[in-house]
Amino acid sequence: MGGARRLLVLLPLAALLLLATAAGATAGVTSGYRRKPEATADMPLDADVFRLPHGYNAPQQVHITLGDQTGTAMTVSWVTASEPGSNTVAYGRSPKKMEMSAQGTQTRYDYYNYTSGFIHHCTLTGLKHGVKYWYAMGFGHTVRTFSFTTPPKPGPDVPFKFGLIGDLGQTFDSNSTLSHYDANGGSAVLFVGDLSYADAYPLHDNNRWDSWARFVERSVAYQPWLWTAGNHELDYAPEIGEATPFKPFTHRYPTPFRASGSTEPLWYSVKIASAHVVVLSSYSAYGQYTPQWTWLDAELRRVDRKVTPWLVVLMHSPWYNSNGYHYMEGESMRVQFERWLVDAKVDLVLAGHVHSYERSHRFSNVAYDIINGKATPVRNLDAPMYINIGDGGNIEGIANNFTKPQPRYSAFREASFGHATLEIKNRTHAYYEWHRNHDGAKVVADSVWLINRYWMPTHDDSN
Ligand SMILES: *[C@@H]1O[C@H](CO)[C@@H](O)[C@H](O)[C@H]1NC(C)=O
Ligand SMILES: *[C@@H]1O[C@H](CO)[C@@H](O)[C@H](O)[C@H]1NC(C)=O
Ligand SMILES: *[C@@H]1O[C@H](CO)[C@@H](O)[C@H](O)[C@H]1NC(C)=O
Ligand SMILES: *[C@@H]1O[C@H](CO)[C@@H](O)[C@H](O)[C@H]1NC(C)=O
Ligand SMILES: [Fe+2]
């Protein structure tokens, strides 16, 4: 605790001073808020957040995600360290009466000289929307019980609050981000990639995948997180004989990809309350005719804005980002897909990767071809708002090298850690807030009312 506090001390410089770069409707803001630029350390392996549950072979690293497209199924995952144990999950509507049960599967994998524990996945089916369920796994003295509430049935005016987190890692800052999110109380997390940063360790020490899952259990065992793959999920290390991309990630973190007609766990969609959420993979092929391209083409046609008015797209590497860090890395995917997203009137694109916060106005850059020379982003009310929330607080530290001047598409940017929430109110209005981690205080540093692109397409909400 004391250590955490000391590490999170902020320089007392102009805490809320905002520097507007120019006058006028599109003037962007570069926040003058300063925090020390160096990364905080990863929490030590004996930190409280990594503690093992009591009992021999007790289920650990419990996490849930949607098991179908809308949440009438939930997939529960956990690890047993010493022996296979049971694959069964008991569940029901009261902790005293978990009368239903489901049978899961288990898997393990090797990574260089690391061998994982027994990784269990079990999908609970036949759930009702908007209902609290209790569930338990393990046996004898090691039974562990948790609960979750299924999302409400999709419909045009169904309020729902999402948490938006990216690039979390397992530092003291990561713990601060998760604590702030816990205090803000969303009902599901849209996670934009880069989970554990185990690959920052020699030989991609996969014990850090285990410790990360114990760290986030306090949230993700109780509400579904929807996963996006980031570059730190690749674990591609042919120099040590590990040439299968995404091996640890895909063994540990299932996604309900089949339910949305996808053929790979790395791209899929879900429908939660009034939102249709599309998850893309920045690190899988997306060129014309590839599986991801083919799927997205069909998927965008399946979206029914009369049922799910809010169309949100998740990816790891941002298309619009004015930080020097990872500059232009998302460019080839933007060129491939931006036209589709503008035509589909996507409300919001969420990305991570760049370890700072940035929100755009509604801009597009879709006029360009290789002869007309028109490569300038322009205001476009059909375009998504782009939000980069790669500011979860991982070991690589903050990205504090914004390009100058601030480009016209950039509405607000700040180099500090935090998370965001998206509160859908009804078919036309959603309230978005970005929360800066500020020494235990709950600080809202940026907010905007989103106006739906399908139902109110001419209303400019991006100031
Ligand atoms: C894996 O290899 C590394 C480097 O040789 C060594 O430090 C580590 O103890 C080994 N781990 C296991 C589980 O053998
Ligand atoms: C992490 O945060 C939780 C909740 O705020 C706190 O109880 C715990 O002590 C923190 N752990 C570390 C290592 O900072
Ligand atoms: C900051 O970003 C610019 C690109 O915008 C790059 O040329 C420069 O080297 C970066 N500086 C540092 C210190 O990373
Ligand atoms: C939608 O929600 C907004 C914000 O709460 C509210 O101002 C508006 O009246 C609502 N629209 C309808 C049709 O209820
Ligand atoms: Fe990344």
XYZ file of C-alpha atoms and ligand atoms in Angstrom:
520
model
C 0.000 0.000 0.000
C 2.632 2.503 1.140
C 4.747 1.559 -1.832
C 1.790 1.953 -4.176
C 1.041 5.380 -2.811
C 4.596 6.554 -3.121
C 4.854 5.359 -6.693
C 1.660 7.115 -7.677
C 2.663 10.532 -6.413
C 2.053 13.087 -9.119
C 4.097 16.159 -9.836
C 2.078 19.076 -8.459
C 2.138 20.916 -11.758
C -0.995 22.633 -13.065
C -3.266 19.728 -12.292
C -6.188 20.754 -14.431
C -4.677 23.397 -16.683
C -5.994 22.884 -20.152
C -4.207 24.445 -23.076
C -6.439 25.142 -26.026
C -4.339 25.280 -29.151
C -6.540 27.534 -31.263
C -9.984 29.109 -31.344
C -12.927 27.743 -33.297
C -15.130 24.665 -33.308
C -12.413 22.181 -34.187
C -9.778 23.505 -31.810
C -8.190 20.543 -30.086
C -7.135 20.466 -26.479
C -3.843 19.087 -25.266
C -4.210 18.705 -21.560
C -1.454 20.302 -19.515
C -1.926 17.748 -16.767
C 1.454 16.239 -15.926
C 2.470 13.072 -14.237
C 5.922 11.669 -13.947
C 6.773 9.970 -17.233
C 8.560 6.869 -15.941
C 6.737 3.581 -15.700
C 5.839 2.216 -12.313
C 7.080 -1.253 -11.559
C 5.065 -4.409 -11.938
C 3.564 -5.456 -8.635
C 5.819 -8.103 -7.040
C 4.675 -11.703 -7.269
C 3.960 -11.737 -3.526
C 1.594 -8.722 -3.806
C -1.890 -9.128 -2.343
C -3.552 -9.000 -5.769
C -1.715 -12.138 -6.902
C -2.493 -14.219 -3.826
C -3.470 -17.828 -4.475
C -6.868 -18.958 -3.219
C -6.722 -21.209 -0.163
C -6.761 -24.955 -0.517
C -4.999 -27.606 -2.548
C -5.622 -27.208 -6.283
C -8.219 -24.490 -5.640
C -9.705 -22.921 -8.779
C -7.852 -19.698 -9.570
C -7.848 -17.025 -12.292
C -11.618 -17.171 -12.635
C -12.991 -15.082 -15.500
C -16.142 -14.878 -17.577
C -17.068 -13.693 -21.026
C -20.192 -13.968 -23.146
C -20.822 -17.546 -24.303
C -23.130 -16.531 -27.128
C -23.906 -13.298 -28.956
C -26.268 -11.736 -26.398
C -25.462 -13.256 -23.003
C -27.978 -16.103 -22.606
C -24.804 -18.147 -22.281
C -21.732 -17.265 -20.270
C -18.334 -18.964 -20.555
C -16.537 -19.450 -17.244
C -12.779 -20.086 -17.303
C -10.384 -20.976 -14.505
C -7.102 -22.721 -13.816
C -6.206 -25.548 -11.462
C -2.497 -25.721 -10.824
C -1.715 -29.226 -9.568
C -4.147 -31.666 -11.127
C -7.000 -31.593 -13.615
C -9.786 -31.430 -11.048
C -13.378 -31.134 -12.165
C -14.732 -29.410 -15.289
C -18.161 -28.896 -13.767
C -19.732 -25.562 -12.920
C -22.858 -25.487 -10.733
C -25.124 -22.479 -11.163
C -28.485 -21.104 -10.207
C -30.374 -18.019 -9.101
C -29.456 -18.297 -5.439
C -26.135 -19.121 -3.737
C -28.002 -21.751 -1.749
C -29.623 -23.362 -4.739
C -27.278 -23.826 -7.665
C -29.380 -26.594 -9.134
C -28.128 -26.419 -12.719
C -24.758 -27.635 -13.875
C -22.639 -27.551 -16.998
C -19.727 -29.665 -18.091
C -16.692 -27.915 -19.547
C -13.436 -28.887 -21.186
C -9.826 -28.429 -20.221
C -6.606 -27.733 -22.008
C -2.966 -26.897 -21.278
C -0.078 -25.654 -23.302
C 3.697 -25.520 -23.191
C 5.637 -22.346 -23.842
C 9.403 -22.856 -24.043
C 10.071 -24.459 -20.633
C 6.798 -23.333 -19.035
C 3.833 -25.668 -18.764
C 0.499 -24.125 -17.949
C -1.872 -25.362 -15.289
C -5.094 -27.077 -16.291
C -7.151 -24.403 -18.044
C -10.881 -25.021 -17.806
C -13.606 -23.506 -19.978
C -17.258 -24.175 -19.293
C -20.212 -22.498 -21.002
C -23.347 -22.029 -18.922
C -26.370 -22.064 -21.220
C -30.081 -21.435 -20.963
C -29.661 -18.201 -19.014
C -32.290 -15.481 -18.972
C -31.441 -11.878 -19.817
C -30.930 -9.400 -17.006
C -30.868 -11.977 -14.211
C -28.347 -12.519 -11.426
C -26.815 -15.998 -11.276
C -24.472 -17.587 -8.796
C -21.920 -20.104 -9.914
C -19.343 -22.355 -8.291
C -16.547 -24.673 -9.285
C -14.032 -26.879 -7.486
C -14.841 -29.564 -4.947
C -14.408 -30.453 -1.306
C -12.755 -27.661 0.631
C -11.879 -25.688 -2.473
C -15.282 -24.741 -3.834
C -15.338 -21.112 -4.900
C -18.565 -19.228 -5.515
C -19.082 -16.105 -7.641
C -21.983 -14.314 -9.275
C -22.803 -12.299 -12.378
C -25.798 -10.605 -13.929
C -26.542 -11.412 -17.546
C -26.886 -8.395 -19.851
C -30.398 -7.206 -20.668
C -32.033 -8.388 -23.877
C -30.946 -6.356 -26.910
C -33.392 -3.617 -27.839
C -33.324 -0.015 -29.008
C -33.766 1.772 -25.682
C -32.008 -0.432 -23.143
C -29.681 1.475 -20.798
C -26.320 -0.136 -20.125
C -22.964 0.985 -18.741
C -19.743 -0.356 -20.242
C -16.263 0.009 -18.839
C -13.565 0.729 -21.434
C -10.055 -0.398 -20.559
C -6.903 -1.010 -22.580
C -3.252 -1.962 -22.197
C -3.689 -2.806 -18.548
C -0.638 -4.815 -17.508
C 0.079 -5.502 -13.850
C 1.834 -2.486 -12.351
C 0.744 -0.409 -9.377
C -0.857 1.925 -11.939
C -2.785 -1.023 -13.407
C -4.158 -1.721 -9.947
C -5.179 1.910 -9.608
C -7.009 1.760 -12.958
C -8.888 -1.374 -11.950
C -9.794 0.106 -8.564
C -11.152 3.248 -10.240
C -13.186 1.133 -12.620
C -14.530 -0.985 -9.740
C -15.637 2.224 -8.017
C -17.409 3.433 -11.167
C -19.423 0.275 -11.541
C -19.930 -0.672 -15.165
C -21.639 -3.961 -16.031
C -19.268 -5.305 -18.706
C -15.841 -4.297 -19.973
C -14.848 -3.693 -23.566
C -11.141 -4.475 -23.361
C -9.115 -3.150 -26.296
C -6.116 -5.466 -26.018
C -2.727 -5.933 -24.318
C -3.594 -7.855 -21.193
C -0.716 -9.160 -19.097
C 2.534 -7.929 -20.708
C 4.054 -11.303 -19.803
C 6.171 -10.884 -22.933
C 8.087 -8.081 -21.219
C 9.826 -10.805 -19.193
C 12.670 -13.089 -20.306
C 11.285 -16.040 -22.280
C 7.833 -14.366 -22.110
C 7.541 -15.696 -18.580
C 4.043 -17.149 -18.732
C 3.776 -17.136 -14.943
C 2.897 -13.485 -15.541
C -0.133 -14.594 -17.547
C -1.194 -16.504 -14.430
C -0.526 -13.615 -12.059
C -2.435 -11.188 -14.313
C -5.489 -13.409 -14.305
C -5.417 -13.564 -10.510
C -5.097 -9.784 -10.377
C -8.165 -9.027 -12.533
C -10.308 -11.812 -11.054
C -11.898 -9.332 -8.630
C -13.706 -7.774 -11.605
C -13.813 -10.323 -14.401
C -15.180 -13.196 -12.268
C -18.252 -11.015 -11.648
C -18.914 -9.373 -15.008
C -18.052 -10.309 -18.577
C -15.055 -8.716 -20.246
C -14.973 -8.776 -24.035
C -11.470 -9.371 -25.319
C -9.619 -7.760 -28.216
C -6.197 -9.123 -29.195
C -3.249 -6.709 -28.946
C 0.374 -7.082 -29.980
C 1.277 -8.300 -26.466
C -1.034 -11.260 -27.081
C 1.094 -12.444 -30.027
C 3.822 -14.098 -27.921
C 5.552 -14.793 -31.215
C 9.128 -15.804 -30.364
C 10.598 -18.109 -33.013
C 14.066 -17.584 -31.471
C 12.939 -19.806 -28.577
C 10.853 -22.107 -30.757
C 7.522 -20.355 -30.134
C 6.198 -19.567 -33.587
C 2.442 -19.983 -33.060
C 0.982 -16.489 -32.657
C -1.513 -15.929 -29.813
C -0.824 -19.313 -28.163
C -1.171 -18.306 -24.477
C -4.001 -15.841 -25.197
C -6.192 -18.199 -27.180
C -5.709 -21.031 -24.694
C -6.747 -18.785 -21.822
C -9.308 -16.314 -23.166
C -12.184 -17.724 -25.194
C -14.510 -15.480 -27.218
C -18.004 -16.275 -28.570
C -16.813 -16.000 -32.172
C -18.878 -18.832 -33.668
C -22.101 -17.166 -32.551
C -21.402 -14.270 -34.928
C -20.405 -16.436 -37.872
C -16.684 -15.860 -37.404
C -14.153 -18.596 -38.029
C -11.486 -17.249 -35.655
C -11.591 -16.200 -31.977
C -9.800 -12.932 -32.770
C -12.712 -11.219 -34.565
C -16.371 -11.488 -33.598
C -19.340 -9.469 -32.437
C -21.771 -9.317 -29.530
C -25.081 -7.569 -28.986
C -25.499 -6.148 -25.515
C -28.505 -4.002 -24.590
C -28.654 -1.269 -27.308
C -25.133 -1.870 -28.598
C -23.752 -3.989 -31.399
C -20.049 -4.385 -30.643
C -17.669 -5.522 -33.387
C -14.195 -6.722 -32.372
C -11.392 -6.690 -34.946
C -7.830 -8.024 -34.895
C -5.084 -5.578 -35.848
C -2.592 -8.475 -35.972
C -4.411 -10.856 -38.285
C -4.758 -10.558 -42.043
C -7.425 -8.059 -43.112
C -6.644 -7.517 -46.781
C -9.258 -8.141 -49.423
C -10.568 -11.750 -49.537
C -9.014 -12.693 -46.183
C -11.270 -14.355 -43.566
C -11.449 -11.206 -41.425
C -12.281 -8.990 -44.427
C -14.961 -11.407 -45.609
C -16.476 -11.672 -42.155
C -16.558 -7.897 -41.510
C -18.190 -7.271 -44.880
C -21.017 -9.669 -44.007
C -21.165 -8.597 -40.373
C -21.777 -4.919 -41.129
C -24.760 -5.943 -43.264
C -26.190 -7.943 -40.356
C -26.272 -4.952 -37.997
C -29.850 -3.816 -37.351
C -29.769 -0.296 -35.898
C -33.491 -0.508 -35.152
C -32.699 -3.210 -32.593
C -29.163 -2.191 -31.584
C -28.783 1.514 -32.470
C -25.235 1.852 -31.113
C -22.534 0.472 -33.383
C -19.160 0.273 -31.643
C -15.955 -1.146 -33.135
C -12.970 -2.332 -31.086
C -9.431 -2.798 -32.316
C -6.006 -2.573 -30.739
C -3.967 -0.325 -33.024
C -5.642 3.086 -33.553
C -6.404 4.632 -36.942
C -6.455 8.193 -35.628
C -3.686 8.904 -33.157
C -1.480 11.979 -32.926
C 1.097 10.621 -30.522
C 4.646 10.044 -31.766
C 4.396 6.609 -30.175
C 3.153 3.917 -32.614
C 2.404 6.680 -35.109
C 0.738 5.371 -38.310
C 0.830 1.718 -37.247
C -2.925 1.458 -37.779
C -2.753 3.119 -41.182
C -3.001 0.086 -43.453
C -6.087 -1.204 -41.647
C -7.643 2.287 -41.836
C -7.097 2.322 -45.585
C -8.713 -1.103 -45.843
C -11.787 -0.561 -43.652
C -12.474 3.145 -42.984
C -14.861 3.471 -45.943
C -16.990 0.617 -44.621
C -17.199 2.100 -41.143
C -18.199 5.518 -42.477
C -20.814 3.980 -44.769
C -22.145 1.988 -41.806
C -22.294 5.164 -39.677
C -20.344 3.609 -36.837
C -20.824 5.616 -33.640
C -17.576 4.894 -31.880
C -14.220 3.231 -32.552
C -12.194 2.250 -29.507
C -8.515 1.415 -29.673
C -5.561 1.081 -27.321
C -1.859 0.456 -28.000
C -0.758 4.077 -27.509
C -0.278 4.591 -23.776
C -2.121 7.858 -23.413
C -5.619 9.164 -23.916
C -7.035 10.802 -27.047
C -10.517 11.529 -28.410
C -11.267 12.704 -31.948
C -13.928 14.797 -33.601
C -15.986 13.097 -36.310
C -13.496 13.039 -39.172
C -12.847 10.764 -42.113
C -10.141 10.399 -44.705
C -11.853 8.325 -47.349
C -11.580 10.426 -50.511
C -8.033 9.403 -51.319
C -6.995 7.087 -54.091
C -3.548 6.822 -55.594
C -4.255 9.396 -58.319
C -6.419 12.159 -56.816
C -4.045 13.345 -54.083
C -6.877 14.138 -51.638
C -5.319 12.711 -48.497
C -6.643 15.057 -45.845
C -8.910 14.116 -42.960
C -12.104 16.179 -43.145
C -15.115 16.725 -40.879
C -17.695 14.057 -41.598
C -20.810 13.518 -39.483
C -21.094 9.954 -40.773
C -17.677 9.139 -39.358
C -17.018 7.421 -36.042
C -15.608 9.193 -33.048
C -12.200 7.629 -32.350
C -11.098 7.080 -28.794
C -7.697 5.754 -27.736
C -7.708 4.313 -24.253
C -4.373 2.501 -24.176
C -3.841 4.176 -20.827
C -4.452 1.281 -18.421
C -1.018 1.732 -16.830
C 1.325 -1.057 -17.916
C 5.061 -1.448 -17.378
C 6.048 0.375 -20.572
C 4.994 3.724 -19.089
C 3.215 6.709 -20.537
C 3.375 7.909 -24.162
C 3.973 11.619 -23.639
C 5.244 12.685 -27.042
C 2.282 14.234 -28.845
C 2.864 15.637 -32.326
C 2.672 19.412 -32.681
C 0.570 21.140 -33.726
C -2.407 19.060 -32.626
C -4.122 17.830 -35.817
C -7.625 19.124 -36.527
C -9.244 15.730 -35.987
C -7.952 15.526 -32.424
C -10.415 16.912 -29.861
C -8.674 16.111 -26.596
C -5.475 14.350 -25.636
C -3.674 13.771 -22.386
C -0.667 11.704 -21.402
C -1.830 10.001 -18.226
C -3.422 6.757 -17.074
C -7.107 6.000 -16.621
C -10.167 4.221 -17.960
C -13.478 5.283 -19.510
C -17.149 4.431 -19.203
C -19.854 4.467 -21.864
C -23.383 4.803 -20.560
C -26.021 4.146 -23.150
C -29.244 5.921 -22.157
C -31.538 5.242 -25.097
C -31.405 5.055 -28.896
C -30.240 8.645 -29.320
C -28.093 9.460 -26.296
C -25.050 7.909 -24.657
C -22.796 9.529 -22.089
C -19.082 8.942 -22.314
C -16.567 9.787 -19.581
C -12.835 9.349 -19.250
C -11.521 8.970 -15.713
C -7.949 9.882 -14.958
C -6.290 7.893 -12.164
C -5.560 10.593 -9.676
C -4.193 9.325 -6.368
C -7.369 7.671 -5.225
C -9.618 10.559 -6.190
C -12.231 9.990 -8.860
C -11.530 12.577 -11.527
C -13.484 12.948 -14.744
C -11.060 14.588 -17.144
C -13.013 14.350 -20.393
C -16.654 13.697 -21.213
C -19.010 13.945 -24.149
C -22.648 13.176 -24.966
C -22.661 10.887 -27.988
C -25.588 11.354 -30.322
C -26.498 8.289 -32.307
C -25.385 8.308 -35.959
C -28.315 6.244 -37.198
C -31.152 7.991 -35.371
C -29.799 11.576 -35.407
C -27.248 11.576 -38.238
C -27.098 15.336 -38.763
C -26.452 16.255 -35.142
C -22.790 17.112 -34.526
C -21.865 15.740 -31.127
C -18.113 15.737 -31.405
C -17.087 19.018 -29.819
C 13.305 -21.910 -17.825
O 14.557 -21.483 -18.320
C 15.074 -20.332 -17.665
C 16.354 -19.895 -18.390
O 17.180 -20.981 -18.634
C 15.301 -20.610 -16.185
O 15.741 -19.442 -15.532
C 14.002 -21.081 -15.570
O 14.198 -21.445 -14.214
C 13.437 -22.252 -16.328
N 12.106 -22.575 -15.818
C 11.719 -23.816 -15.637
C 10.320 -24.000 -15.137
O 12.429 -24.771 -15.869
C -4.589 -3.028 -5.289
O -5.817 -2.342 -5.098
C -6.644 -2.935 -4.120
C -7.986 -2.225 -4.143
O -7.815 -0.840 -4.148
C -5.951 -2.876 -2.775
O -6.738 -3.499 -1.783
C -4.625 -3.586 -2.874
O -3.914 -3.481 -1.646
C -3.781 -3.014 -3.993
N -2.574 -3.804 -4.147
C -1.387 -3.282 -4.461
C -0.245 -4.229 -4.555
O -1.214 -2.099 -4.680
C 8.526 12.107 -30.674
O 7.774 11.825 -31.843
C 8.362 12.275 -33.051
C 7.416 11.975 -34.170
O 6.260 12.751 -34.038
C 9.709 11.597 -33.262
O 10.313 12.118 -34.422
C 10.593 11.844 -32.044
O 11.783 11.110 -32.186
C 9.879 11.442 -30.767
N 10.678 11.788 -29.609
C 10.905 10.959 -28.622
C 11.712 11.507 -27.479
O 10.454 9.827 -28.600
C -32.732 9.929 -24.248
O -31.853 10.218 -23.177
C -31.524 11.586 -23.070
C -30.472 11.722 -21.979
O -30.884 11.116 -20.810
C -32.771 12.410 -22.805
O -32.439 13.783 -22.727
C -33.754 12.170 -23.930
O -34.969 12.854 -23.657
C -34.028 10.696 -24.086
N -34.872 10.463 -25.251
C -36.038 9.856 -25.160
C -36.811 9.692 -26.429
O -36.476 9.431 -24.097
Fe -0.110 -2.571 -27.861
